[in-house]
Short mmCIF file of C-alpha atoms and ligand atoms in Angstrom, two decimals:
data_model
loop_
_atom_site.label_atom_id
_atom_site.label_comp_id
_atom_site.label_asym_id
_atom_site.label_seq_id
_atom_site.Cartn_x
_atom_site.Cartn_y
_atom_site.Cartn_z
CA MET A 1 7.01 31.06 -22.97
CA ARG A 2 8.38 34.56 -23.40
CA ILE A 3 10.48 36.42 -20.83
CA ASP A 4 11.42 40.09 -21.21
CA ILE A 5 14.22 41.29 -18.96
CA ILE A 6 14.79 45.00 -18.29
CA THR A 7 18.33 45.88 -17.20
CA VAL A 8 21.02 48.54 -17.25
CA VAL A 9 23.70 45.86 -17.85
CA PRO A 10 22.42 43.69 -20.71
CA GLU A 11 25.93 42.26 -21.21
CA LEU A 12 25.52 40.31 -17.98
CA LEU A 13 22.62 38.40 -19.52
CA GLU A 14 24.19 37.45 -22.85
CA SER A 15 25.93 34.25 -21.85
CA PRO A 16 23.55 32.51 -19.43
CA PHE A 17 20.93 31.80 -22.11
CA SER A 18 23.31 31.07 -24.98
CA HIS A 19 24.60 27.67 -23.93
CA SER A 20 23.54 24.21 -22.90
CA ILE A 21 19.92 23.61 -21.91
CA MET A 22 18.80 27.26 -22.15
CA LYS A 23 20.22 27.48 -25.67
CA ARG A 24 18.40 24.31 -26.63
CA ALA A 25 15.15 25.66 -25.17
CA ARG A 26 15.51 28.82 -27.25
CA ASP A 27 16.58 26.99 -30.40
CA LYS A 28 13.53 24.76 -30.14
CA GLY A 29 11.32 27.84 -29.79
CA LEU A 30 10.12 26.75 -26.34
CA LEU A 31 11.63 29.74 -24.55
CA GLU A 32 12.05 33.29 -25.84
CA VAL A 33 14.29 35.58 -23.78
CA HIS A 34 14.44 39.26 -24.77
CA VAL A 35 16.88 41.49 -22.94
CA HIS A 36 16.11 45.23 -23.04
CA HIS A 37 18.54 47.97 -22.19
CA LEU A 38 16.74 50.41 -19.89
CA ARG A 39 18.76 53.29 -21.35
CA GLN A 40 16.62 53.28 -24.47
CA TRP A 41 13.93 54.77 -22.20
CA ALA A 42 16.37 57.23 -20.53
CA VAL A 43 15.01 60.66 -19.51
CA ASN A 44 17.66 62.63 -21.44
CA GLU A 45 20.35 62.34 -24.08
CA TYR A 46 22.94 61.46 -21.42
CA GLY A 47 21.16 58.16 -20.90
CA GLN A 48 20.04 59.03 -17.39
CA VAL A 49 17.92 56.36 -15.70
CA ASP A 50 18.74 57.01 -12.03
CA ASP A 51 18.83 59.94 -9.63
CA TYR A 52 19.59 60.92 -6.03
CA GLN A 53 17.16 59.73 -3.41
CA TYR A 54 14.75 62.10 -1.73
CA GLY A 55 15.60 62.61 1.91
CA GLY A 56 19.31 62.24 1.23
CA GLY A 57 21.59 59.27 1.68
CA ALA A 58 24.19 57.48 -0.36
CA GLY A 59 23.27 55.62 -3.53
CA MET A 60 21.20 56.35 -6.59
CA VAL A 61 17.65 55.17 -7.23
CA MET A 62 16.30 53.96 -10.57
CA MET A 63 13.76 56.52 -11.77
CA CYS A 64 10.06 55.95 -12.40
CA GLU A 65 9.84 57.25 -15.93
CA PRO A 66 12.25 54.93 -17.77
CA LEU A 67 10.87 51.86 -16.00
CA ALA A 68 7.23 52.86 -16.51
CA ASN A 69 7.87 53.56 -20.19
CA ALA A 70 9.70 50.26 -20.62
CA ILE A 71 6.90 48.24 -19.02
CA GLU A 72 4.16 50.12 -20.88
CA THR A 73 5.92 49.81 -24.24
CA LEU A 74 6.31 46.05 -23.83
CA SER A 75 2.73 45.71 -22.59
CA LYS A 76 1.36 47.24 -25.79
CA ASP A 77 2.27 44.07 -27.69
CA ARG A 78 1.08 41.45 -25.23
CA GLN A 79 -0.44 40.90 -21.85
CA TYR A 80 2.07 39.98 -19.17
CA ASP A 81 1.14 37.47 -16.47
CA GLU A 82 3.63 38.88 -13.99
CA VAL A 83 5.97 41.85 -13.68
CA ILE A 84 8.70 40.51 -11.44
CA PHE A 85 11.23 42.64 -9.59
CA MET A 86 14.43 40.94 -8.45
CA THR A 87 15.23 42.23 -4.97
CA PRO A 88 16.78 40.89 -1.77
CA ASP A 89 13.63 41.86 0.16
CA GLY A 90 11.33 39.80 -2.10
CA GLU A 91 9.85 36.36 -1.39
CA ARG A 92 12.52 33.69 -1.31
CA PHE A 93 12.77 31.81 -4.62
CA ASN A 94 12.30 28.05 -4.51
CA GLN A 95 11.25 25.13 -6.70
CA SER A 96 7.58 25.71 -6.02
CA ILE A 97 7.78 29.29 -7.36
CA ALA A 98 9.76 28.02 -10.37
CA ASN A 99 6.99 25.49 -11.03
CA GLN A 100 4.29 28.17 -10.79
CA LEU A 101 6.12 30.58 -13.08
CA SER A 102 6.85 27.87 -15.66
CA LEU A 103 3.09 27.70 -16.31
CA LYS A 104 2.89 31.36 -17.36
CA GLU A 105 2.98 32.68 -20.93
CA ASN A 106 4.66 36.09 -20.66
CA LEU A 107 6.84 37.48 -17.90
CA ILE A 108 8.69 40.76 -17.39
CA ILE A 109 11.67 40.70 -15.06
CA ILE A 110 13.13 43.98 -13.78
CA CYS A 111 16.72 43.91 -12.56
CA GLY A 112 17.40 46.45 -9.85
CA HIS A 113 20.64 48.35 -9.52
CA TYR A 114 22.18 51.00 -7.28
CA LYS A 115 19.97 51.53 -4.21
CA GLY A 116 16.94 49.97 -5.91
CA ILE A 117 13.98 51.26 -7.88
CA ASP A 118 11.54 54.04 -7.02
CA GLU A 119 8.92 52.56 -4.69
CA ARG A 120 6.07 53.79 -6.91
CA ILE A 121 7.08 51.33 -9.65
CA ARG A 122 6.85 48.53 -7.10
CA GLU A 123 3.43 49.73 -6.01
CA HIS A 124 1.90 50.32 -9.43
CA PHE A 125 3.55 47.89 -11.87
CA VAL A 126 5.33 45.09 -10.04
CA THR A 127 3.17 42.04 -9.30
CA ARG A 128 5.78 39.81 -7.72
CA GLU A 129 9.10 40.44 -5.93
CA ILE A 130 11.65 37.66 -5.78
CA SER A 131 14.88 37.19 -3.84
CA ILE A 132 17.26 34.33 -4.57
CA GLY A 133 18.59 34.30 -1.00
CA ASP A 134 19.55 36.29 2.06
CA PHE A 135 22.53 38.09 0.57
CA VAL A 136 22.90 41.22 -1.52
CA LEU A 137 24.16 41.10 -5.09
CA SER A 138 25.40 44.17 -6.93
CA GLY A 139 22.41 43.96 -9.26
CA GLY A 140 19.45 41.79 -10.11
CA GLU A 141 20.87 40.36 -13.36
CA LEU A 142 22.54 37.25 -11.97
CA ALA A 143 19.47 36.61 -9.84
CA ALA A 144 17.25 36.97 -12.93
CA ALA A 145 19.46 34.52 -14.84
CA ILE A 146 19.01 31.97 -12.05
CA VAL A 147 15.23 32.38 -12.06
CA VAL A 148 15.00 32.10 -15.86
CA ASP A 149 17.20 29.01 -15.87
CA ALA A 150 15.14 27.31 -13.15
CA ILE A 151 11.90 28.10 -15.04
CA GLY A 152 13.21 27.35 -18.53
CA ARG A 153 14.32 23.81 -17.80
CA LEU A 154 10.81 22.97 -16.56
CA LEU A 155 9.10 23.84 -19.84
CA PRO A 156 7.74 20.73 -21.54
CA GLY A 157 10.15 19.45 -24.19
CA VAL A 158 13.21 21.30 -22.88
CA LEU A 159 14.81 18.39 -21.06
CA ASN A 160 15.42 15.30 -23.16
CA ASP A 161 14.16 12.87 -20.60
CA GLU A 162 10.79 14.20 -19.52
CA THR A 163 11.10 12.49 -16.17
CA SER A 164 14.39 14.06 -15.21
CA ALA A 165 12.90 17.30 -13.88
CA LEU A 166 10.49 15.21 -11.83
CA MET A 167 13.44 13.50 -10.16
CA ASP A 168 15.14 16.78 -9.21
CA SER A 169 15.91 17.70 -5.67
CA PHE A 170 13.03 19.69 -4.12
CA GLN A 171 10.46 18.55 -6.67
CA ASP A 172 8.68 16.55 -3.91
CA ASN A 173 10.37 18.42 -1.10
CA ILE A 174 13.03 15.75 -0.89
CA LEU A 175 16.61 15.90 -2.11
CA ALA A 176 17.77 13.84 -5.09
CA PRO A 177 19.46 10.48 -4.40
CA PRO A 178 23.18 9.91 -5.15
CA VAL A 179 24.06 8.99 -8.74
CA TYR A 180 26.92 6.96 -10.22
CA THR A 181 28.35 6.20 -13.64
CA ARG A 182 31.05 3.91 -15.04
CA PRO A 183 33.35 2.40 -13.91
CA ALA A 184 31.59 0.27 -11.29
CA ASP A 185 34.86 0.18 -9.32
CA PHE A 186 37.06 3.27 -9.19
CA ARG A 187 40.15 2.90 -6.97
CA GLY A 188 38.26 0.28 -4.98
CA TRP A 189 35.32 2.67 -4.42
CA LYS A 190 32.35 0.60 -5.50
CA VAL A 191 28.98 1.54 -6.90
CA PRO A 192 26.21 0.18 -4.59
CA ASP A 193 25.35 -3.40 -5.70
CA ILE A 194 21.65 -2.67 -5.95
CA LEU A 195 22.22 -0.25 -8.85
CA LEU A 196 23.88 -3.07 -10.79
CA SER A 197 21.13 -5.57 -9.92
CA GLY A 198 19.01 -4.79 -12.99
CA ASP A 199 15.88 -4.84 -10.82
CA PRO A 200 14.04 -1.54 -11.48
CA LYS A 201 11.73 -1.87 -8.48
CA LYS A 202 14.63 -2.44 -6.09
CA VAL A 203 16.53 0.47 -7.64
CA GLU A 204 13.52 2.75 -7.27
CA ASP A 205 13.00 1.77 -3.61
CA TRP A 206 16.70 2.24 -2.88
CA ARG A 207 16.71 5.69 -4.47
CA TYR A 208 13.66 6.76 -2.52
CA GLU A 209 15.20 5.54 0.73
CA GLN A 210 18.46 7.37 -0.07
CA SER A 211 16.52 10.55 -0.82
CA ILE A 212 14.72 10.35 2.50
CA GLN A 213 17.95 9.66 4.43
CA ARG A 214 19.76 12.48 2.69
CA THR A 215 16.93 14.91 3.33
CA LYS A 216 16.73 13.88 7.03
CA ILE A 217 20.41 14.64 7.46
CA ARG A 218 20.82 17.72 5.28
CA ARG A 219 17.43 19.42 5.14
CA PRO A 220 15.11 18.03 7.84
CA ASP A 221 12.98 21.18 7.44
CA LEU A 222 11.83 19.91 4.03
CA LEU A 223 10.42 16.63 5.32
CA ASP A 224 7.47 18.29 7.04
CA LYS A 225 6.25 19.42 3.62
CA HIS A 226 6.94 16.08 1.89
N1 ADE B 301 19.39 41.89 -6.18
C1 ADE B 301 20.38 42.05 -5.28
N2 ADE B 301 20.44 41.03 -4.43
C2 ADE B 301 19.44 40.16 -4.79
C3 ADE B 301 18.98 38.92 -4.30
N3 ADE B 301 19.54 38.33 -3.24
N4 ADE B 301 17.95 38.33 -4.92
C4 ADE B 301 17.36 38.94 -5.98
N5 ADE B 301 17.75 40.10 -6.49
C5 ADE B 301 18.78 40.72 -5.91
#
């Protein structure tokens, strides 16, 4: 899968994909992330990509021309499945959207800044608008990093143990069960006996029961969808 991210702060996107699982995904050639500085499509030699908003009001708006040129330049080389705009007024991101997007081949992600982007880009180029929650970030970059991470780890071959993404919280609309590692007794705090029983069926039933209990207490809203 290939993801092209358009931003005015590419530095913010250097680290998130250069370590740990995202690095492994890229090294294995399973995920390509290309970060593009919007200023290369600026409207003048001062690197201008934003302007005052019509009608007045505080805050600059990202202009049509640089964004349109960026999207059209990238689209010459391949067909994109989605042009995603990160914005607090988009649909709320969740595991189901991550699953859907992980099946795509090529994605563009636009990171908004300032007051946002000219509405005409949203109308004519953007195919999907995503929010990572009901709060406002200073730009879309960190939100884009979260979306790419959530998608990237789902790509086949990225996680070592193929089943581990299946056991994630939310994958079946239930939360993940508690996990433990050695020692079996830490300061008198014991690991549940059943996990030491060596009986895989019992362990599986226990985990499922724990997941259900945890979801009932913490996120009862999810159980309706389970
Ligand atoms: N840009 C600013 N805030 C955002 C949010 N909550 N989700 C996605 N993009 C954003």
